[in-house]
PDB file of C-alpha atoms in Angstrom:
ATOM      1  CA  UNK J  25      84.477 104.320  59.946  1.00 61.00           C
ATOM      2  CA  UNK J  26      82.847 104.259  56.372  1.00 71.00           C
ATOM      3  CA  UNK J  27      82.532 100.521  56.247  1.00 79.00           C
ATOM      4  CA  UNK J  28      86.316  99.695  56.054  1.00 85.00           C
ATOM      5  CA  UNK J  29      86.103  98.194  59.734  1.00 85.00           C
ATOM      6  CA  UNK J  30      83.581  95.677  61.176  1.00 83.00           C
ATOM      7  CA  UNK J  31      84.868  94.897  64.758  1.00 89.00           C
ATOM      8  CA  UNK J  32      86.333  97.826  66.418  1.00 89.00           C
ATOM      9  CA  UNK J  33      89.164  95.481  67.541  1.00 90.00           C
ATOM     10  CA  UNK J  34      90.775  95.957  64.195  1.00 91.00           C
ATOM     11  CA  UNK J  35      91.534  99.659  65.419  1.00 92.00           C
ATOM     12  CA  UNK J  36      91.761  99.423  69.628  1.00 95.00           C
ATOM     13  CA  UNK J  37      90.997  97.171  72.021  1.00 97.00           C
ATOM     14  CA  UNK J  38      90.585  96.177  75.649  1.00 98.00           C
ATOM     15  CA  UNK J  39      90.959  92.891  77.021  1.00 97.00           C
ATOM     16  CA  UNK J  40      91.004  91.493  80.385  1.00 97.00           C
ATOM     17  CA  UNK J  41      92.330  88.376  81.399  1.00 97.00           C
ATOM     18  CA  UNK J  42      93.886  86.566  84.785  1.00 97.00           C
ATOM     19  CA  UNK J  43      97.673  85.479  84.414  1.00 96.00           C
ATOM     20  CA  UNK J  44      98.761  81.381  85.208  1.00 96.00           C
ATOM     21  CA  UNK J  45     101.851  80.933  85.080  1.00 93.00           C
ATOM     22  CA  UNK J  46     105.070  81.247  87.490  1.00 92.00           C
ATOM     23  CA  UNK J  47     105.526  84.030  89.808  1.00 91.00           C
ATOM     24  CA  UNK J  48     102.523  86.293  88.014  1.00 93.00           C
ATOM     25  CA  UNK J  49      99.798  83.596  88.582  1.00 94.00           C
ATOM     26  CA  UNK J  50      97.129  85.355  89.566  1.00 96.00           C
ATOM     27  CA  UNK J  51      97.112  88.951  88.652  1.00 97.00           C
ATOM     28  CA  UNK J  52      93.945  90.540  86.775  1.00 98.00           C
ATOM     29  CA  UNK J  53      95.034  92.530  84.110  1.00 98.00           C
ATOM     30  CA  UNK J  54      94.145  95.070  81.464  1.00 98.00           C
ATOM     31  CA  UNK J  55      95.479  94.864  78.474  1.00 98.00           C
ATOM     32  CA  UNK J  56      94.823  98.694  76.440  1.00 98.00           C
ATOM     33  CA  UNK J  57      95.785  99.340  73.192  1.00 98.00           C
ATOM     34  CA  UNK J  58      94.675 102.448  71.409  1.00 97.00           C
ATOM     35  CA  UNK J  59      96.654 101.652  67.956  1.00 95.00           C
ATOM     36  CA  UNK J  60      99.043 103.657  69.037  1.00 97.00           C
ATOM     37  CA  UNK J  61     100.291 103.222  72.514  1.00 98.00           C
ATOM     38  CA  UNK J  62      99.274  99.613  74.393  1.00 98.00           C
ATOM     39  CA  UNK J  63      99.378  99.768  78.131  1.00 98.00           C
ATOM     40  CA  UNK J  64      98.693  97.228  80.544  1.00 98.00           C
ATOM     41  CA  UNK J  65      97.217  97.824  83.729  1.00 98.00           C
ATOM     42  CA  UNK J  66      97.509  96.019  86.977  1.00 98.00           C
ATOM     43  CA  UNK J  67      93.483  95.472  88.850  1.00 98.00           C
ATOM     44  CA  UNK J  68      95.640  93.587  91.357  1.00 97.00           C
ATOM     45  CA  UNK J  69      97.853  96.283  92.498  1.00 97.00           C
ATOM     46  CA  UNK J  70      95.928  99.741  92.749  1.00 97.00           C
ATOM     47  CA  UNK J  71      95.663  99.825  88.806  1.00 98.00           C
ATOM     48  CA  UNK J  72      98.836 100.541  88.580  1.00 98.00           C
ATOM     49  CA  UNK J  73     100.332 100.394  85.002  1.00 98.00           C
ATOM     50  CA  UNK J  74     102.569  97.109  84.405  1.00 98.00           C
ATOM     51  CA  UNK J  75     104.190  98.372  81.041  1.00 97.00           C
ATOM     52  CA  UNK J  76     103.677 100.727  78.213  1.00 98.00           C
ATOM     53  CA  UNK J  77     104.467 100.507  74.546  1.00 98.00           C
ATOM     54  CA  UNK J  78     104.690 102.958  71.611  1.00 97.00           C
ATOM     55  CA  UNK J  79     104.486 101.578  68.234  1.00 96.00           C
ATOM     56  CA  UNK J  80     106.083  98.573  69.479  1.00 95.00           C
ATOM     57  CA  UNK J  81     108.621  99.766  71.325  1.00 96.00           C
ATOM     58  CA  UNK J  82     108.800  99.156  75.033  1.00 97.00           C
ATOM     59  CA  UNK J  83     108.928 102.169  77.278  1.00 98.00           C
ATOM     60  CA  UNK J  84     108.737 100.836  80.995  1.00 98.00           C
ATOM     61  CA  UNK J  85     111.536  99.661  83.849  1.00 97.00           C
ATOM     62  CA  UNK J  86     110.937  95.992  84.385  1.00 97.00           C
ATOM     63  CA  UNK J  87     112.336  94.862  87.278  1.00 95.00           C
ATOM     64  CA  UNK J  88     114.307  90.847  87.384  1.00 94.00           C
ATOM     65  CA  UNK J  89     111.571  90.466  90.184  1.00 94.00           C
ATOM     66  CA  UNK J  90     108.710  90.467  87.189  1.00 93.00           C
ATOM     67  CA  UNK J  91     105.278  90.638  88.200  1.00 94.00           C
ATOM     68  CA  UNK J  92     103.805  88.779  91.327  1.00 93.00           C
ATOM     69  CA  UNK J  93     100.463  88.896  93.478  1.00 88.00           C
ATOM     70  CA  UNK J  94     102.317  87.220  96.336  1.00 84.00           C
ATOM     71  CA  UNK J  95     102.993  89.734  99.600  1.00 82.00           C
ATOM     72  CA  UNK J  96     106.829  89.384  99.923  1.00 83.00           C
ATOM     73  CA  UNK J  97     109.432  92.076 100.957  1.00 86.00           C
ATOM     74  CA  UNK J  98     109.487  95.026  99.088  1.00 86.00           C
ATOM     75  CA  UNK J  99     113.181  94.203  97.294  1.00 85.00           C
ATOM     76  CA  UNK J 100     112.224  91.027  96.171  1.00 90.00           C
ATOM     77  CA  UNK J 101     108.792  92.119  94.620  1.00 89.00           C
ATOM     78  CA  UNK J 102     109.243  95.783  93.461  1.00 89.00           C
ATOM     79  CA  UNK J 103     108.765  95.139  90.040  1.00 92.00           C
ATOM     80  CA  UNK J 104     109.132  98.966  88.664  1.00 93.00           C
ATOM     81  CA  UNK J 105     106.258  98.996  86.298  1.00 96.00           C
ATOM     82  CA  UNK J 106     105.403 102.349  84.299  1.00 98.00           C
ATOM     83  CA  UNK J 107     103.643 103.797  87.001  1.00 98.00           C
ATOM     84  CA  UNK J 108     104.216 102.670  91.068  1.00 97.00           C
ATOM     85  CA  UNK J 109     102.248 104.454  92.872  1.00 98.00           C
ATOM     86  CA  UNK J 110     103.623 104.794  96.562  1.00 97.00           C
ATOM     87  CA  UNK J 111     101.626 106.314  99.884  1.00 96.00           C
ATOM     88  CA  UNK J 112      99.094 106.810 101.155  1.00 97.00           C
ATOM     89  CA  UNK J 113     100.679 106.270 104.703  1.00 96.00           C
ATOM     90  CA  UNK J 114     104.810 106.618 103.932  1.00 95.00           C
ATOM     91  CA  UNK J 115     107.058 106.912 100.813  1.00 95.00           C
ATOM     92  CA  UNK J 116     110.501 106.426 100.662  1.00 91.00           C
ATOM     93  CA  UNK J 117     112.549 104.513 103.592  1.00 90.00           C
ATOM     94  CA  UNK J 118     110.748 104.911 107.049  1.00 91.00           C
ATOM     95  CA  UNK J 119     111.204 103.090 110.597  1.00 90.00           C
ATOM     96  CA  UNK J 120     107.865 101.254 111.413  1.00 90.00           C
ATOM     97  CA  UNK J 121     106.624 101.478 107.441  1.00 92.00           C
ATOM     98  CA  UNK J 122     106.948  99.361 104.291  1.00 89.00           C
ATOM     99  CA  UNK J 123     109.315 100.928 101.466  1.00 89.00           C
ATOM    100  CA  UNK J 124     107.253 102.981  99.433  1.00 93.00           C
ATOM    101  CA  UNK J 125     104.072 102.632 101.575  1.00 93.00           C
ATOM    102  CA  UNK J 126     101.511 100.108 101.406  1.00 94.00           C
ATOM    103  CA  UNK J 127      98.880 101.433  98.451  1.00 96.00           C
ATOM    104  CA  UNK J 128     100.338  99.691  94.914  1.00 96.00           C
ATOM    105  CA  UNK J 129      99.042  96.452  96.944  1.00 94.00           C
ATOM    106  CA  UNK J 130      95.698  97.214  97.170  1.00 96.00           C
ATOM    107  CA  UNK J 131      93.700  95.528  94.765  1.00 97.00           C
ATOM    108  CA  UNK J 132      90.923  97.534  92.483  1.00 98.00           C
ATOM    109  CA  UNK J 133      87.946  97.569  92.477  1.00 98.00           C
ATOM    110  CA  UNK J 134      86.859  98.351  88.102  1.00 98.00           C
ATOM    111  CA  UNK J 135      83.448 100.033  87.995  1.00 98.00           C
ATOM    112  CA  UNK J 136      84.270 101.200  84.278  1.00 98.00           C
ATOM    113  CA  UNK J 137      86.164  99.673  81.242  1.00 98.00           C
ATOM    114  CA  UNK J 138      85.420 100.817  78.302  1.00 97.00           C
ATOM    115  CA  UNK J 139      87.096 100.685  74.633  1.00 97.00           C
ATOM    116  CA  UNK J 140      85.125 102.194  71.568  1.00 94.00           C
ATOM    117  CA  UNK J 141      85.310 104.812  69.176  1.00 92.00           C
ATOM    118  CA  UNK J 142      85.350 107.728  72.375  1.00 91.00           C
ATOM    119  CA  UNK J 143      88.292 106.096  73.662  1.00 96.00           C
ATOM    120  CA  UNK J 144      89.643 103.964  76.071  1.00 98.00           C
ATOM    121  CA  UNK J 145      88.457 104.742  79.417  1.00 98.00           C
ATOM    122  CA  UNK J 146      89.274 102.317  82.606  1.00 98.00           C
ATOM    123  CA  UNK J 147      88.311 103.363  85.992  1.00 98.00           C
ATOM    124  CA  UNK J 148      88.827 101.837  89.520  1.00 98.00           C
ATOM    125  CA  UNK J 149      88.139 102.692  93.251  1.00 98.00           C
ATOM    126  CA  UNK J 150      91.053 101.957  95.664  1.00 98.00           C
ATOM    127  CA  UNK J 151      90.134 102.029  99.742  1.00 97.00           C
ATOM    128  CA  UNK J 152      92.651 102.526 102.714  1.00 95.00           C
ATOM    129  CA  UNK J 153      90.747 101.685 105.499  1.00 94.00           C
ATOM    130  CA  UNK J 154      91.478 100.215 109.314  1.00 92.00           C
ATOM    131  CA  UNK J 155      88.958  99.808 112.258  1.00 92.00           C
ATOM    132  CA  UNK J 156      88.592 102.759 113.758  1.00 93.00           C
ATOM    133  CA  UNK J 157      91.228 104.878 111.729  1.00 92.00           C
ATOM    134  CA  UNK J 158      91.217 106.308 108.482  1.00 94.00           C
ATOM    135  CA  UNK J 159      88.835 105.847 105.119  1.00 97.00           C
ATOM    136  CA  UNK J 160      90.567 107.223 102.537  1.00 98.00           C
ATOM    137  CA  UNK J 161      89.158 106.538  98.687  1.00 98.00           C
ATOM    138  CA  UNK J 162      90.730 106.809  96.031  1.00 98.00           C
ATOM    139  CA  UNK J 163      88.701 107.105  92.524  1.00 98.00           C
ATOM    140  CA  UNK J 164      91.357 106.660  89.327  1.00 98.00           C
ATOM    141  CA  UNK J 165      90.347 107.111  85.720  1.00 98.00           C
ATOM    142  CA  UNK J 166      92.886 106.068  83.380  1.00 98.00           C
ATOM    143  CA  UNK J 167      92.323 107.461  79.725  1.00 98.00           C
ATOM    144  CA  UNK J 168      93.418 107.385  76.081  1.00 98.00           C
ATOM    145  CA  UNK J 169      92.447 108.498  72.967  1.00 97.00           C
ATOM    146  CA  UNK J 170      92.074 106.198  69.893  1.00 96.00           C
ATOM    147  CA  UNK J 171      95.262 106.891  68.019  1.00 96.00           C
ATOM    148  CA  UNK J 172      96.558 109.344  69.987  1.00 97.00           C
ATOM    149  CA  UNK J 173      99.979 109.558  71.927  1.00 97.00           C
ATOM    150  CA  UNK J 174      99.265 109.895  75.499  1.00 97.00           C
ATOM    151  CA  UNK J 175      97.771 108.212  78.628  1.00 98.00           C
ATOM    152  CA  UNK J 176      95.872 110.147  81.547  1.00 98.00           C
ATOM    153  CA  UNK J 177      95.909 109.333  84.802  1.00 98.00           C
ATOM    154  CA  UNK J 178      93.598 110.887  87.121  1.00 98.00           C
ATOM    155  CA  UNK J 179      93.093 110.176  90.761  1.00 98.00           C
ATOM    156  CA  UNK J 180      90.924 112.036  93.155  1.00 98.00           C
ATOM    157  CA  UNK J 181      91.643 111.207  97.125  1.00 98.00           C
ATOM    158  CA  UNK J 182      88.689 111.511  99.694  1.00 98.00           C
ATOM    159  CA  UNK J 183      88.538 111.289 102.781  1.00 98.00           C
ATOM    160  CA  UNK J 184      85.269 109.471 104.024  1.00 97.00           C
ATOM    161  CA  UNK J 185      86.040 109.521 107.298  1.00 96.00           C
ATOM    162  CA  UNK J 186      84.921 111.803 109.923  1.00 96.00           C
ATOM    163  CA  UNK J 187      88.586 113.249 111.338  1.00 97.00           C
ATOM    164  CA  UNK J 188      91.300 114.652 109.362  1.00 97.00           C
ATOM    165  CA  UNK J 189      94.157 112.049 108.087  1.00 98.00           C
ATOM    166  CA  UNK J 190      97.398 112.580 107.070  1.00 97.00           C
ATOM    167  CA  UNK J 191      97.785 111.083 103.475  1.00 98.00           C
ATOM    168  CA  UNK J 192     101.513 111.180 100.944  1.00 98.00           C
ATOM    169  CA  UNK J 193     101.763 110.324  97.586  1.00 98.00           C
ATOM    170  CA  UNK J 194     104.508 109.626  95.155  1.00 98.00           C
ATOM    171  CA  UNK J 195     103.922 108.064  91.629  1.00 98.00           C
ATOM    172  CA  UNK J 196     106.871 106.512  90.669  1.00 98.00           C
ATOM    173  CA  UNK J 197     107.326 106.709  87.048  1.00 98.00           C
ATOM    174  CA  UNK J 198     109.967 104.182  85.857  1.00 98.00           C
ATOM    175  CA  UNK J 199     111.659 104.415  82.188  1.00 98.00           C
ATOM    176  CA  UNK J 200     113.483 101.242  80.519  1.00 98.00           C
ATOM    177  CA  UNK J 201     115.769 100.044  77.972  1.00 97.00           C
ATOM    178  CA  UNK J 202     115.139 100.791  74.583  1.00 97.00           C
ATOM    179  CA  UNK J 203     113.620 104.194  75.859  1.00 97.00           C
ATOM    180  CA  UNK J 204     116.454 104.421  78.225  1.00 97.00           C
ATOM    181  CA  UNK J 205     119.335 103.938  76.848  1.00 97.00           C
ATOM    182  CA  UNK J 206     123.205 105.400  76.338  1.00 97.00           C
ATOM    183  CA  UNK J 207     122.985 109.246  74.491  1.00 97.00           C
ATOM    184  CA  UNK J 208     119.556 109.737  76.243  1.00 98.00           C
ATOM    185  CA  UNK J 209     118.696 113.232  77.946  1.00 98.00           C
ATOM    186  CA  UNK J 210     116.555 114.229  80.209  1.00 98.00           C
ATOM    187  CA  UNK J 211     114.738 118.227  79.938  1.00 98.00           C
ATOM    188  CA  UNK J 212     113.525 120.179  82.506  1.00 97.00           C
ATOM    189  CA  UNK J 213     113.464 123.716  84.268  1.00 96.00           C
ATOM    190  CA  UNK J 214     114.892 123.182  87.535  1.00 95.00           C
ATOM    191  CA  UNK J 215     114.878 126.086  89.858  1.00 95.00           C
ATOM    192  CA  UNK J 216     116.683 123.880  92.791  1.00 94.00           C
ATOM    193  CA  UNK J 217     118.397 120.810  93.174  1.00 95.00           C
ATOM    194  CA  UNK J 218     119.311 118.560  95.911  1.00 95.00           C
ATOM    195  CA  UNK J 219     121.192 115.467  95.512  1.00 94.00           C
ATOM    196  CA  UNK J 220     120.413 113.172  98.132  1.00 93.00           C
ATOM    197  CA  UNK J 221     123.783 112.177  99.679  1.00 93.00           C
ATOM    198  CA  UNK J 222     127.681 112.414  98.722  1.00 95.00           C
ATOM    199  CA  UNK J 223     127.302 110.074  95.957  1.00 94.00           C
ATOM    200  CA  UNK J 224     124.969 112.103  94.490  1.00 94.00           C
ATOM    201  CA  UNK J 225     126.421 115.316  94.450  1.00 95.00           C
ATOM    202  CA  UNK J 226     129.635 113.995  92.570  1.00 95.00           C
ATOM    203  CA  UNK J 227     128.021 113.132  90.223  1.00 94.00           C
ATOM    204  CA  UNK J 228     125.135 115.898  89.810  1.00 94.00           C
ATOM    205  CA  UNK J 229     127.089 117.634  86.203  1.00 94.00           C
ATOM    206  CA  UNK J 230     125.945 114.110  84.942  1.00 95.00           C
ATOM    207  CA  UNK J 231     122.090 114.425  86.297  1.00 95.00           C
ATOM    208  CA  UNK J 232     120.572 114.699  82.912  1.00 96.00           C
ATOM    209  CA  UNK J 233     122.479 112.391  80.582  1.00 97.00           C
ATOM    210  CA  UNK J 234     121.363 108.885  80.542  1.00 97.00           C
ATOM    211  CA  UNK J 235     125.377 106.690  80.236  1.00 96.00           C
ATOM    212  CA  UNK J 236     125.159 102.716  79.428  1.00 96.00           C
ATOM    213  CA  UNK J 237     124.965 100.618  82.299  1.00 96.00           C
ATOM    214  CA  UNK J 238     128.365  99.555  84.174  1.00 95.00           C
ATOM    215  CA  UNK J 239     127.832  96.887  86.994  1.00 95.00           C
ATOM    216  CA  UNK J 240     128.081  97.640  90.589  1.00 91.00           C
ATOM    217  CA  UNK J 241     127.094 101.428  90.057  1.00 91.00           C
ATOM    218  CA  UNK J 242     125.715 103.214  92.861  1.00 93.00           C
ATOM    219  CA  UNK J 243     121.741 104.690  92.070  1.00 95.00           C
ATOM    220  CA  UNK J 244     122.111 108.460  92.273  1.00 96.00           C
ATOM    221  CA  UNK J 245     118.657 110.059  93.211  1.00 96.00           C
ATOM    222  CA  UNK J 246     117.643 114.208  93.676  1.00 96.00           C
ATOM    223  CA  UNK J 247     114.999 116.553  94.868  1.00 96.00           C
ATOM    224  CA  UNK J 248     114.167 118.716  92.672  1.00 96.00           C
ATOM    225  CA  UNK J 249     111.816 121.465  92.592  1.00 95.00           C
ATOM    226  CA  UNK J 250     110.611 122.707  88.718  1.00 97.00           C
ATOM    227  CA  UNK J 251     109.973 125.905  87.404  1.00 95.00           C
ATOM    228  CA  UNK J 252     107.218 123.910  84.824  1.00 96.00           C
ATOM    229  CA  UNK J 253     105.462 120.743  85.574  1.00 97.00           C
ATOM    230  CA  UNK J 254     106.900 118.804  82.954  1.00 98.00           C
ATOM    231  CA  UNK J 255     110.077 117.165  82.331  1.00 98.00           C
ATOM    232  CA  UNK J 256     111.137 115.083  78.989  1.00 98.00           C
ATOM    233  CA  UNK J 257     113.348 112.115  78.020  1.00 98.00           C
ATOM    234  CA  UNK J 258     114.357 112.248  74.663  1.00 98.00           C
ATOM    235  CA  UNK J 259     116.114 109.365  72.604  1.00 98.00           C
ATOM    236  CA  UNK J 260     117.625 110.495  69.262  1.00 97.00           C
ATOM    237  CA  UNK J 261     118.904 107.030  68.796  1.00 95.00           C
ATOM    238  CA  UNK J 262     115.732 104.854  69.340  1.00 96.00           C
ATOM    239  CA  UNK J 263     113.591 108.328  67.501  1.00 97.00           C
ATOM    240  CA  UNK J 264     111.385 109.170  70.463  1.00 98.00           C
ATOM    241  CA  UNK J 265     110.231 111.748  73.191  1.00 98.00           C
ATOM    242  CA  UNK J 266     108.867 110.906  76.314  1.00 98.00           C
ATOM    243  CA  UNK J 267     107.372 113.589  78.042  1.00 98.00           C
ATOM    244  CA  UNK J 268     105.805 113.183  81.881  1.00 98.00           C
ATOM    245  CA  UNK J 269     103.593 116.502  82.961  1.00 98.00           C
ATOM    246  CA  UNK J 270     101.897 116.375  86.132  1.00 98.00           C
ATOM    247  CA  UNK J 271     100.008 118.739  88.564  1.00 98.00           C
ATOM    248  CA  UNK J 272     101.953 120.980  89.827  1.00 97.00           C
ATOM    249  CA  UNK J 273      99.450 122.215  92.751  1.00 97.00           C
ATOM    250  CA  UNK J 274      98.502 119.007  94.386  1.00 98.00           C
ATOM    251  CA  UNK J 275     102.159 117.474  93.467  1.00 98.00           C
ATOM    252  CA  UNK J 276     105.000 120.006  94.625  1.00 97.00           C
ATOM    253  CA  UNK J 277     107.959 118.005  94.577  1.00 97.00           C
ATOM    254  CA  UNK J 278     109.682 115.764  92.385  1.00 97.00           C
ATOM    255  CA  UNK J 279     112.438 113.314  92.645  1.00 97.00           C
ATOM    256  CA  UNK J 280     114.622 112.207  90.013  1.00 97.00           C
ATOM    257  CA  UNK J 281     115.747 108.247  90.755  1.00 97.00           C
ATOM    258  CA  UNK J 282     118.940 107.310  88.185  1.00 97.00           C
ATOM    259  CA  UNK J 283     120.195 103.719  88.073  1.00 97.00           C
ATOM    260  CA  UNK J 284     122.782 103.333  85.654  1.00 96.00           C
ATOM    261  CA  UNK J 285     123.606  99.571  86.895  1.00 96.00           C
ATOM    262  CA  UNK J 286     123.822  96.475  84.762  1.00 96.00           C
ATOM    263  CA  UNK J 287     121.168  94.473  85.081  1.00 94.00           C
ATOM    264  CA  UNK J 288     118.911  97.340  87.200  1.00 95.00           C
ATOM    265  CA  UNK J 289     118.835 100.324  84.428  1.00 97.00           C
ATOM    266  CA  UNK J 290     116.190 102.434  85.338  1.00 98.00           C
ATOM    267  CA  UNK J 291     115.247 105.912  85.345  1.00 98.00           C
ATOM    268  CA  UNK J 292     112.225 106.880  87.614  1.00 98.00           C
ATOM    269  CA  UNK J 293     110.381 110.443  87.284  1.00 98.00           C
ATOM    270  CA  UNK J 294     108.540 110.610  90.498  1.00 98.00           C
ATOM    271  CA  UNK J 295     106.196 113.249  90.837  1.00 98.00           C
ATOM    272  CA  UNK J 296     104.923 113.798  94.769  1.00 98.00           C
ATOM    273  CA  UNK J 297     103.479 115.406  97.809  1.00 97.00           C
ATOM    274  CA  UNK J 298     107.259 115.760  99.922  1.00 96.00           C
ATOM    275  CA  UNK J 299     110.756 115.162  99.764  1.00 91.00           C
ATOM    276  CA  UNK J 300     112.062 112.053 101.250  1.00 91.00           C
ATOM    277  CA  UNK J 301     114.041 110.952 104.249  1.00 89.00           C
ATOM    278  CA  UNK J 302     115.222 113.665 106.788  1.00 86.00           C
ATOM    279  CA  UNK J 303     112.439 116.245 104.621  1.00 88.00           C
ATOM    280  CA  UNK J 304     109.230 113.912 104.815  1.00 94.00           C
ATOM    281  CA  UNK J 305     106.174 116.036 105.654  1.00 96.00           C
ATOM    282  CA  UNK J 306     102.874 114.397 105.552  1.00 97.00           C
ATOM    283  CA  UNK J 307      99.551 116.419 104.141  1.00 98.00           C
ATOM    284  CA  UNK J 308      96.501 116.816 105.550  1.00 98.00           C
ATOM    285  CA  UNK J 309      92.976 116.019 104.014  1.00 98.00           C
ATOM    286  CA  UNK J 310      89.966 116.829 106.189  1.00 98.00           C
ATOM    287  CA  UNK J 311      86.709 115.092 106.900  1.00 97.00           C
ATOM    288  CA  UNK J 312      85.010 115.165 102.966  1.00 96.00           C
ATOM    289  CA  UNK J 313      87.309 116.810 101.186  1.00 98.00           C
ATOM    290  CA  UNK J 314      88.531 115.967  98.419  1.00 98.00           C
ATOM    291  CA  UNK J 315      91.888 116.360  96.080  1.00 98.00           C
ATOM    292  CA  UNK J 316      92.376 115.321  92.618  1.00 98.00           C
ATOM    293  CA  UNK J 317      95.917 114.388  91.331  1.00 98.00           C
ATOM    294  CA  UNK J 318      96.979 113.909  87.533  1.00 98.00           C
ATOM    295  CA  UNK J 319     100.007 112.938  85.554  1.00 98.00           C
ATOM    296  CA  UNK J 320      99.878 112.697  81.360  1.00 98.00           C
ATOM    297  CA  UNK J 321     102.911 110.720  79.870  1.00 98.00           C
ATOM    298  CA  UNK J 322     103.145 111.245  76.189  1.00 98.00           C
ATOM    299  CA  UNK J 323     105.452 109.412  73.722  1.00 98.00           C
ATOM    300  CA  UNK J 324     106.467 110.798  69.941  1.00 97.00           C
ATOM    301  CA  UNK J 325     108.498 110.349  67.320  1.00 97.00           C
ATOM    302  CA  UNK J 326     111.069 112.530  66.505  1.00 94.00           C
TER     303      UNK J 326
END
């Protein structure tokens, strides 16, 4: 950079470190910042990423349950996160399986972390395994460009196993306050819509604005099905866009998850392999093969 810089770390940086204190203690994390947008990634919990910021301002749904390596029901430790990814053996609600499935606890395994002047590049490998039963693998790479305004997530599922398995996946995108917040919209070209129960559907003219939080307000959630991979949030009053694109091919549903409730304001984007409840379908991946899954979020100003 002509002389002006002498440790990269002026302009990005990655940093890992072990947190050790209160409910967190424990967790391996990345911290990623491209001098732009800083994300944090969880090695703990599939690589997952704990929280994103642009310019300083925070992006990501934070749960009251914060961050925590201990294995305790799903309410009490869903900790929303940027990115929650759910499968690979159930999503949603399901008799016999844990809420959202049992992959976000699977810790990583980092064969790659990288800052310099290339990027920031951060990959894992993530195993679902049992004694004679499945061995799925899944390879993420997780990139950004120095200065620029988006993160990449790319996973690619194999099966290593010698029988076909039946695999779902959900990434459950989560938005927070100031990002989310009272005047906020959401864009997209929605070909169908299906709110998920009574609740829902009363309130579906309402779908894309984002209202301030009231207390004891019912979550609203619908299945949606896009004309364009992509769908935007965008925040006049805080000066931002947050757009989410995804593939389309390997991800052919989407969910939209609205929680306008004090103290639980969150908006999750949740790109994913099947509708939920009375609709889940698994897929199948045969012996070898193997399918590659992305989702780009990128943040601007206005």
């Amino acid at each position: 950079m002509d002389g002006k810089v002498s440790n990269f770390n002026q302009v990005a940086s990655l940093r890992r470190y072990t947190l050790t204190n209160g409910t967190g203690a424990g967790l391996e994390v990345l911290d990623c910042d491209n001098g732009n947008i800083r994300f944090l990634l969880n090695a703990s919990k599939a690589l997952d990423v704990m929280q994103v910021y642009h310019q300083g301002k925070n992006l990501s749904f934070i749960s009251k349950n914060g961050f925590t390596k201990r294995e305790i029901p799903f309410l009490n430790r869903f900790e929303g996160g940027m990115v929650y990814t759910c499968g690979l053996d159930s999503v949603g609600g399901r008799e016999g399986y844990e809420l959202h499935g049992s992959f976000h606890n699977i810790p990583a395994e980092i064969v790659r972390a990288e800052c310099n002047e290339q990027g920031i590049v951060v990959e894992a490998v993530m195993r679902e395994t049992a004694l004679f039963g499945a061995n799925l693998v899944m390879r993420r790479k997780i990139t950004a460009e120095i200065g620029g305004d988006s993160l990449q997530i790319e996973d690619t599922l194999s099966n290593e196993g010698y029988k076909e398995e039946n695999y779902c996946l959900l990434y459950h995108i989560n938005l927070g306050y100031p990002m989310l917040d009272d005047g906020a919209k959401i864009i997209a070209t929605v070909d169908e819509c299906e709110p998920r129960n009574e609740w829902a559907k009363t309130n579906q003219s309402t779908m894309y604005q984002i209202q301030s939080p009231e207390p004891n307000q019912e979550e609203t959630c619908y299945f949606l099905k896009l004309q364009k991979p992509q769908v935007c949030v965008v925040n006049e009053r805080l000066g931002k866009t947050f757009t989410l694109s995804y593939s389309q091919d390997t991800l052919p549903c989407f969910v939209e998850w609205k929680s306008m409730v004090s103290g639980d304001y969150a908006l999750g984007l949740e790109p994913c392999t099947t509708k939920l409840d009375g609709h889940f379908n698994y897929k199948i991946i045969q012996p070898q093969q193997k399918i590659q899954f992305r989702i780009v979020m990128q943040v601007k100003n206005l």
